[in-house]
Short mmCIF file of C-alpha atoms in Angstrom, two decimals:
data_model
loop_
_atom_site.label_atom_id
_atom_site.label_comp_id
_atom_site.label_asym_id
_atom_site.label_seq_id
_atom_site.Cartn_x
_atom_site.Cartn_y
_atom_site.Cartn_z
CA THR A 24 58.99 90.91 118.58
CA LEU A 25 57.16 93.78 120.30
CA LEU A 26 60.39 95.72 120.61
CA TYR A 27 61.33 95.00 117.09
CA ILE A 28 57.93 96.27 116.22
CA ILE A 29 58.18 99.63 118.29
CA GLY A 30 61.50 100.00 117.07
CA THR A 31 60.08 99.81 113.47
CA LEU A 32 62.40 97.12 112.45
CA GLU A 33 59.47 94.60 112.02
CA GLU A 34 56.09 95.49 110.65
CA PRO A 35 53.09 94.20 112.69
CA SER A 36 50.85 91.66 111.34
CA GLU A 37 47.60 93.75 112.44
CA GLY A 38 46.90 97.05 113.99
CA THR A 39 49.10 100.43 113.65
CA VAL A 40 52.00 102.01 115.40
CA ARG A 41 52.26 105.80 115.82
CA ILE A 42 55.41 107.33 116.79
CA LEU A 43 55.68 111.10 116.89
CA GLU A 44 52.06 111.17 115.18
CA GLN A 45 53.41 109.12 112.00
CA ASP A 46 52.75 105.75 110.91
CA PRO A 47 56.45 104.77 110.19
CA PHE A 48 55.15 101.78 108.29
CA ALA A 49 53.57 103.79 106.01
CA MET A 50 56.91 105.33 104.72
CA ASN A 51 59.06 103.71 102.01
CA ALA A 52 62.24 101.91 102.93
CA ALA A 53 64.37 104.98 102.68
CA GLU A 54 61.97 107.05 104.72
CA LEU A 55 61.80 104.63 107.21
CA ALA A 56 65.46 104.08 107.39
CA SER A 57 65.96 107.96 107.81
CA PHE A 58 62.93 108.11 110.49
CA ARG A 59 64.63 105.45 112.53
CA ASN A 60 68.09 106.73 112.52
CA ALA A 61 66.72 110.43 113.47
CA HIS A 62 64.18 109.38 116.12
CA ILE A 63 64.86 105.71 117.72
CA GLY A 64 68.15 104.35 119.36
CA PHE A 65 68.40 100.79 120.11
CA ILE A 66 70.19 98.66 122.70
CA PHE A 67 70.28 95.03 121.58
CA GLN A 68 71.40 92.04 123.51
CA ASP A 69 73.72 91.19 120.27
CA HIS A 70 75.01 94.77 120.26
CA HIS A 71 75.90 95.09 116.62
CA LEU A 72 78.96 97.16 117.06
CA LEU A 73 81.00 96.82 114.07
CA PRO A 74 84.44 94.69 115.41
CA GLN A 75 86.61 96.62 112.80
CA CYS A 76 86.12 100.00 114.57
CA THR A 77 87.00 101.60 117.44
CA VAL A 78 84.53 102.22 120.60
CA LEU A 79 84.49 106.14 119.41
CA GLU A 80 84.05 104.78 115.71
CA ASN A 81 81.19 102.85 116.75
CA VAL A 82 79.21 105.66 118.54
CA LEU A 83 79.81 107.91 115.34
CA ILE A 84 78.08 105.34 112.80
CA PRO A 85 74.50 106.83 113.71
CA LEU A 86 75.78 110.12 112.67
CA LEU A 87 77.64 109.22 109.80
CA ALA A 88 74.27 107.41 108.45
CA GLY A 89 72.63 110.89 108.92
CA ALA A 90 73.85 114.36 108.51
CA GLY A 91 77.39 113.28 108.86
CA ALA A 92 80.00 113.53 111.73
CA GLY A 93 81.93 116.63 112.33
CA GLN A 94 83.83 118.11 115.25
CA ALA A 95 80.71 118.57 117.49
CA GLU A 96 79.37 115.25 116.85
CA GLU A 97 83.00 113.59 117.65
CA GLN A 98 82.86 115.79 120.99
CA ARG A 99 79.17 114.33 121.60
CA ALA A 100 80.39 110.61 121.03
CA ARG A 101 83.32 111.46 123.36
CA GLU A 102 80.89 113.03 126.18
CA LEU A 103 78.59 110.14 125.81
CA LEU A 104 81.55 107.79 126.34
CA ASP A 105 82.46 109.43 129.40
CA ARG A 106 79.03 109.72 130.99
CA VAL A 107 79.18 105.41 130.58
CA GLY A 108 82.54 105.32 131.81
CA LEU A 109 84.27 104.72 128.82
CA GLY A 110 86.15 107.84 128.12
CA ASP A 111 89.42 106.22 128.57
CA ARG A 112 88.63 103.39 126.08
CA LEU A 113 87.96 105.45 122.80
CA ALA A 114 90.82 103.54 120.66
CA HIS A 115 89.87 100.19 121.58
CA ARG A 116 87.87 97.74 119.50
CA PRO A 117 85.07 95.78 120.46
CA ALA A 118 86.93 92.50 120.93
CA GLN A 119 89.25 94.14 123.75
CA LEU A 120 86.35 94.73 125.74
CA SER A 121 84.34 93.06 128.41
CA GLY A 122 80.43 91.85 128.09
CA GLY A 123 79.62 95.31 130.23
CA GLU A 124 82.04 97.88 128.53
CA ILE A 125 80.36 96.71 125.19
CA GLN A 126 76.80 97.22 126.69
CA ARG A 127 77.82 100.59 127.61
CA ILE A 128 79.04 101.37 124.32
CA SER A 129 76.01 100.28 122.93
CA LEU A 130 74.01 102.88 125.44
CA ALA A 131 76.25 105.71 123.90
CA VAL A 132 75.51 104.41 120.14
CA ALA A 133 71.87 104.57 120.90
CA LEU A 134 71.91 108.04 122.17
CA ALA A 135 74.26 109.45 119.71
CA ASN A 136 71.57 111.12 117.33
CA LYS A 137 69.64 112.43 120.25
CA PRO A 138 66.56 109.89 119.71
CA GLU A 139 63.26 110.93 121.13
CA LEU A 140 62.91 107.14 121.72
CA VAL A 141 65.36 104.35 122.90
CA VAL A 142 64.47 100.71 122.88
CA LEU A 143 66.35 98.33 124.99
CA ASP A 144 66.70 94.70 125.25
CA GLU A 145 67.82 93.42 128.46
CA PRO A 146 70.25 96.46 128.90
CA THR A 147 71.65 95.28 132.19
CA GLY A 148 72.05 91.76 131.51
CA GLU A 149 75.86 91.41 131.38
CA LEU A 150 76.75 94.08 133.90
CA ASP A 151 77.64 93.96 137.56
CA SER A 152 75.36 95.15 139.95
CA GLN A 153 77.44 98.18 140.58
CA THR A 154 77.83 98.82 136.91
CA SER A 155 74.14 98.16 136.52
CA GLU A 156 73.20 100.86 139.25
CA LYS A 157 75.15 103.32 137.06
CA ILE A 158 73.83 102.62 133.96
CA ILE A 159 70.09 102.46 135.35
CA SER A 160 70.97 106.15 137.05
CA PHE A 161 72.16 107.09 133.76
CA PHE A 162 69.06 106.13 132.11
CA GLU A 163 66.78 107.97 134.38
CA LYS A 164 68.97 111.16 134.15
CA ILE A 165 68.91 110.93 130.29
CA ASN A 166 64.87 110.46 130.84
CA GLU A 167 64.93 113.13 133.09
CA ASP A 168 67.24 115.67 130.97
CA LEU A 169 66.59 115.22 127.73
CA GLY A 170 63.09 113.93 127.94
CA VAL A 171 63.93 110.48 126.17
CA THR A 172 61.40 107.89 126.26
CA MET A 173 62.84 104.30 127.19
CA ILE A 174 60.91 101.24 126.45
CA LEU A 175 62.65 98.23 127.61
CA ALA A 176 62.44 94.67 128.04
CA THR A 177 64.15 93.15 131.42
CA HIS A 178 64.23 90.23 133.99
CA ASP A 179 66.18 92.95 136.16
CA ARG A 180 63.94 93.62 139.22
CA ARG A 181 65.74 96.84 140.07
CA LEU A 182 65.06 98.39 136.40
CA ILE A 183 61.33 97.16 136.92
CA ALA A 184 60.98 98.82 140.49
CA ARG A 185 62.43 102.25 138.89
CA GLY A 186 60.39 102.10 135.99
CA TYR A 187 57.43 104.89 135.70
CA ARG A 188 55.17 102.59 133.62
CA THR A 189 55.35 98.71 133.83
CA MET A 190 53.71 96.25 132.00
CA LEU A 191 53.84 92.50 132.71
CA LEU A 192 53.84 90.61 129.21
CA VAL A 193 53.36 86.58 129.93
CA ASP A 194 52.77 84.15 126.89
CA GLY A 195 52.40 87.13 124.43
CA ARG A 196 49.82 89.06 126.59
CA ILE A 197 50.06 92.01 128.84
CA THR A 198 48.91 90.69 132.06
CA SER A 199 49.06 93.93 134.21
CA VAL A 200 49.91 97.46 133.85
CA ARG A 201 51.24 99.53 136.47
CA HIS A 202 51.43 103.12 136.18
CA GLY A 203 53.80 105.60 138.49
CA PHE A 204 56.95 103.89 139.96
CA ALA A 205 56.66 100.23 140.78
CA ASP A 206 56.65 98.97 144.40
CA GLU A 207 59.48 96.37 144.35
CA LYS A 208 57.86 93.94 147.19
CA ASN A 209 54.69 93.97 144.64
CA ILE A 210 56.19 93.57 141.33
CA PRO A 211 54.68 90.34 140.01
CA VAL A 212 57.13 87.48 138.88
#
């Protein structure tokens, strides 16, 4: 629920949300959809890829919903897919890929519109440890190079240990907040 509220997919029952100094829930439906597409990327556990589309087409979909996808946008999609290790799978459809490959496509989709915020739900949940490490390093590089804020929910201790700010949520309440990079030995379970 918290990720859905942060991602503007679900309105909070109380309080306000401000993203980029705006209250997205004060917008009408069309404005909110446009705002979300332009500024927020998502990586869901269910991925939400279109099965009839190729890998490349799935990455281009957020661009089509905005200003459109020309040659520059297609090149960006190809570069993102190269960065997540799927540059050789552009013509494949989601059903032809492993769970880890689908997760990496989702990452490229989330970054297609150069969002300021990416909301991630268990982003390494279906990845082997070697691929997880590559993706975690990719998240760090995206954060550093592009200044993209990433808010994620995870049980992956490696991700938690590398987070700049970590919050432990128990029974719907934040029970601890840690600023700075977490010390893996002291992460509450």
